[in-house]
XYZ file of C-alpha atoms in Angstrom:
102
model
C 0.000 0.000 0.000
C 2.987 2.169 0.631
C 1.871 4.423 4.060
C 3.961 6.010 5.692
C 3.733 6.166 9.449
C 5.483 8.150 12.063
C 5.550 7.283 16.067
C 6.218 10.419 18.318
C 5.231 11.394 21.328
C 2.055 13.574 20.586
C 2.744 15.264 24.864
C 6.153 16.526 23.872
C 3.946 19.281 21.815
C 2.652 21.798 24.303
C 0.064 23.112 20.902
C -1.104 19.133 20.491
C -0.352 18.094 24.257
C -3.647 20.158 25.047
C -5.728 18.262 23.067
C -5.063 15.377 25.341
C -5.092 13.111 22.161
C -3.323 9.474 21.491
C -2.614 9.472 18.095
C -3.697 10.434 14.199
C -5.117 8.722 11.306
C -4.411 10.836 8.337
C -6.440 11.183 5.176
C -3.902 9.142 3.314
C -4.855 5.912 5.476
C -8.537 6.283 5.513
C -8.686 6.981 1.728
C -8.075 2.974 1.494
C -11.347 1.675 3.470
C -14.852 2.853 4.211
C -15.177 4.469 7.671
C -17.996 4.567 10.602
C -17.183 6.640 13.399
C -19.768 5.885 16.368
C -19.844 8.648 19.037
C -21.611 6.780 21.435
C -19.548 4.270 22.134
C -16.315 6.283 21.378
C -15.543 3.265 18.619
C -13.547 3.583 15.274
C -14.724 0.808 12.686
C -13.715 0.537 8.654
C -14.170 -2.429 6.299
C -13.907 -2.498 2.352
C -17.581 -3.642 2.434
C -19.997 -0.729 2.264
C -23.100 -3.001 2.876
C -21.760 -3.685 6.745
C -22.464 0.016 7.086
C -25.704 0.317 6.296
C -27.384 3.753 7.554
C -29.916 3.796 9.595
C -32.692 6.851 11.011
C -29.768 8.850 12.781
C -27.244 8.435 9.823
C -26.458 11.515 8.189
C -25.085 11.665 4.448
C -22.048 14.487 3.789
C -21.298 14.767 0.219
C -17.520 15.889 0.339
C -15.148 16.124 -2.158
C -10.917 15.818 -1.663
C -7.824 17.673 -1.635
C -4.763 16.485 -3.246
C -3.483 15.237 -0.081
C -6.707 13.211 0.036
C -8.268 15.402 2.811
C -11.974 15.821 2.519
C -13.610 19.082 2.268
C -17.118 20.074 2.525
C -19.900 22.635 1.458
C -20.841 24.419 3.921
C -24.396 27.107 3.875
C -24.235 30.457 6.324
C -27.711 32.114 5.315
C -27.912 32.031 1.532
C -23.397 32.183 1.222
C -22.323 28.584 0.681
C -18.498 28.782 1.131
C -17.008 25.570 -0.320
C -13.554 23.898 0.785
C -14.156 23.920 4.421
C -11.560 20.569 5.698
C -14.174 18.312 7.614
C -11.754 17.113 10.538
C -13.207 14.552 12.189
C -11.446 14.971 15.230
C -11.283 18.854 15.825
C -13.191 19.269 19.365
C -13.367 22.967 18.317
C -15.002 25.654 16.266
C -15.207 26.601 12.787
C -13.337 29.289 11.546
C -14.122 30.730 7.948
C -11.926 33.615 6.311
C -14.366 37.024 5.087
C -13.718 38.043 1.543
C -13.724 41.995 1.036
């Protein structure tokens, strides 16, 4: 497959220590399977068989497209401005944060 993968410690990093975090999956690695984060029991699963991952009444669908570096990027509507390219990070715990045009 031809990943690359880096070991570190992620506390050494007093702007990445704060967000008390283990470790990163990048965009590269989850380009190669299909993905289901589940919130409510804090569980990561992926399989290369979409039908396991059926959704059900609480799924939501997120059309996204990618950057080169395989990062997805979403749509996103304020009022009637849809501002497009917006990186959907699945594990930012914060805000969004959108540039104005003048």
């Amino acid at each position: 497959m031809g990943l690359t993968a880096i070991v570190v410690d992620l506390k050494l990093s007093p702007v990445i220590n704060c967000l008390q975090i283990d470790g990163l999956i990048g965009a590269n690695l989850m380009r190669h399977a299909i993905w289901k984060i589940d919130y409510q029991t804090n569980a990561l699963h992926f399989t290369n068989d979409s039908s396991l991952f059926l959704p059900d009444s609480s799924s939501i669908r997120l059309p996204f497209t990618t950057k080169a570096t395989f990062s997805p990027t979403v749509a996103v509507q304020l009022d009637s401005v849809v501002v497009g390219g917006i990186t959907f990070d699945t594990g930012s715990a914060s805000g969004l944060s959108i540039g104005q045009s003048r």
